[in-house]
Amino acid sequence: MMATFTVDVTQRIEVNLDEAKFDEAFMAEFRDYFFSFDSIEEHAEHIAQLQARGIVSLEGYAPREFIEGYGLAKEMGISARVIDTEIEQVSA
């Protein structure tokens, strides 16, 4: 017999970005090939969701972690870490 559960998982992610790397030339090129982000805050949100979903692992600048659209995390001054995770079962 199959059991189905609905669960909410909420994570708080801290993202560090080297603002100097996100200059207008980088932002324009990123918009041309990936997403139409206009602010460094949008990049922080994007990187946070990649970390939360386990697509990247950026704890401590992860020197070998490659992020599509950004390159090597360490070279771009990108790090992220999970600060908190909350799990709540909504229904069974």
Short mmCIF file of C-alpha atoms in Angstrom, two decimals:
data_model
loop_
_atom_site.label_atom_id
_atom_site.label_comp_id
_atom_site.label_asym_id
_atom_site.label_seq_id
_atom_site.Cartn_x
_atom_site.Cartn_y
_atom_site.Cartn_z
CA MET A 1 0.00 0.00 0.00
CA MET A 2 1.31 3.46 -0.94
CA ALA A 3 1.36 6.30 1.56
CA THR A 4 1.49 9.88 0.36
CA PHE A 5 2.72 12.75 2.52
CA THR A 6 2.92 16.47 1.89
CA VAL A 7 5.88 18.07 3.63
CA ASP A 8 7.04 21.69 3.66
CA VAL A 9 10.81 22.17 3.85
CA THR A 10 12.08 25.69 4.42
CA GLN A 11 15.76 26.58 4.40
CA ARG A 12 17.55 29.78 5.28
CA ILE A 13 20.67 30.20 3.15
CA GLU A 14 23.45 32.73 3.65
CA VAL A 15 25.03 33.78 0.33
CA ASN A 16 28.28 35.75 0.01
CA LEU A 17 29.12 37.40 -3.31
CA ASP A 18 32.12 39.47 -4.36
CA GLU A 19 30.28 42.55 -5.67
CA ALA A 20 33.27 43.55 -7.80
CA LYS A 21 32.80 40.39 -9.92
CA PHE A 22 29.18 41.31 -10.71
CA ASP A 23 30.01 44.36 -12.78
CA GLU A 24 27.85 45.57 -15.68
CA ALA A 25 29.82 43.55 -18.26
CA PHE A 26 29.21 40.31 -16.32
CA MET A 27 25.54 41.19 -15.72
CA ALA A 28 24.96 41.92 -19.44
CA GLU A 29 26.62 38.68 -20.56
CA PHE A 30 24.69 36.67 -17.95
CA ARG A 31 21.42 38.22 -19.18
CA ASP A 32 22.28 37.33 -22.78
CA TYR A 33 22.80 33.63 -22.05
CA PHE A 34 20.92 32.75 -18.84
CA PHE A 35 18.38 34.84 -16.92
CA SER A 36 17.40 38.50 -17.10
CA PHE A 37 18.72 39.38 -13.65
CA ASP A 38 19.19 43.10 -13.09
CA SER A 39 20.56 43.05 -9.55
CA ILE A 40 23.08 41.24 -7.42
CA GLU A 41 20.18 40.36 -5.09
CA GLU A 42 18.62 38.28 -7.88
CA HIS A 43 21.91 36.43 -8.28
CA ALA A 44 21.97 35.80 -4.52
CA GLU A 45 18.45 34.36 -4.68
CA HIS A 46 19.37 32.14 -7.62
CA ILE A 47 22.50 30.84 -5.93
CA ALA A 48 20.58 30.28 -2.68
CA GLN A 49 18.02 28.07 -4.41
CA LEU A 50 20.80 26.11 -6.14
CA GLN A 51 22.38 25.51 -2.71
CA ALA A 52 19.03 24.64 -1.09
CA ARG A 53 18.18 22.13 -3.82
CA GLY A 54 21.62 20.49 -3.62
CA ILE A 55 22.55 21.41 -7.18
CA VAL A 56 25.72 23.06 -5.86
CA SER A 57 27.61 22.76 -2.59
CA LEU A 58 29.18 26.11 -1.77
CA GLU A 59 30.23 25.82 1.86
CA GLY A 60 33.55 27.59 2.39
CA TYR A 61 33.89 28.86 -1.21
CA ALA A 62 34.08 25.25 -2.52
CA PRO A 63 37.23 25.77 -4.64
CA ARG A 64 36.30 23.19 -7.30
CA GLU A 65 32.55 23.89 -7.48
CA PHE A 66 31.53 25.03 -10.96
CA ILE A 67 28.27 26.96 -11.27
CA GLU A 68 26.70 27.23 -14.73
CA GLY A 69 26.76 30.87 -15.77
CA TYR A 70 29.28 31.88 -13.11
CA GLY A 71 32.24 29.55 -13.49
CA LEU A 72 34.28 28.42 -10.51
CA ALA A 73 32.65 29.61 -7.29
CA LYS A 74 35.95 30.53 -5.66
CA GLU A 75 37.05 32.66 -8.63
CA MET A 76 33.72 34.53 -8.56
CA GLY A 77 33.87 35.00 -4.79
CA ILE A 78 30.68 32.99 -4.29
CA SER A 79 29.92 31.00 -1.16
CA ALA A 80 26.71 29.87 0.47
CA ARG A 81 25.74 27.92 3.53
CA VAL A 82 22.59 26.54 5.05
CA ILE A 83 21.85 28.39 8.28
CA ASP A 84 18.62 26.62 9.21
CA THR A 85 16.21 23.99 7.91
CA GLU A 86 12.61 23.61 9.08
CA ILE A 87 10.52 20.57 8.17
CA GLU A 88 6.77 20.39 8.69
CA GLN A 89 4.43 17.60 7.67
CA VAL A 90 1.35 19.21 6.18
CA SER A 91 -0.75 16.11 5.54
CA ALA A 92 -0.55 12.36 5.51
#
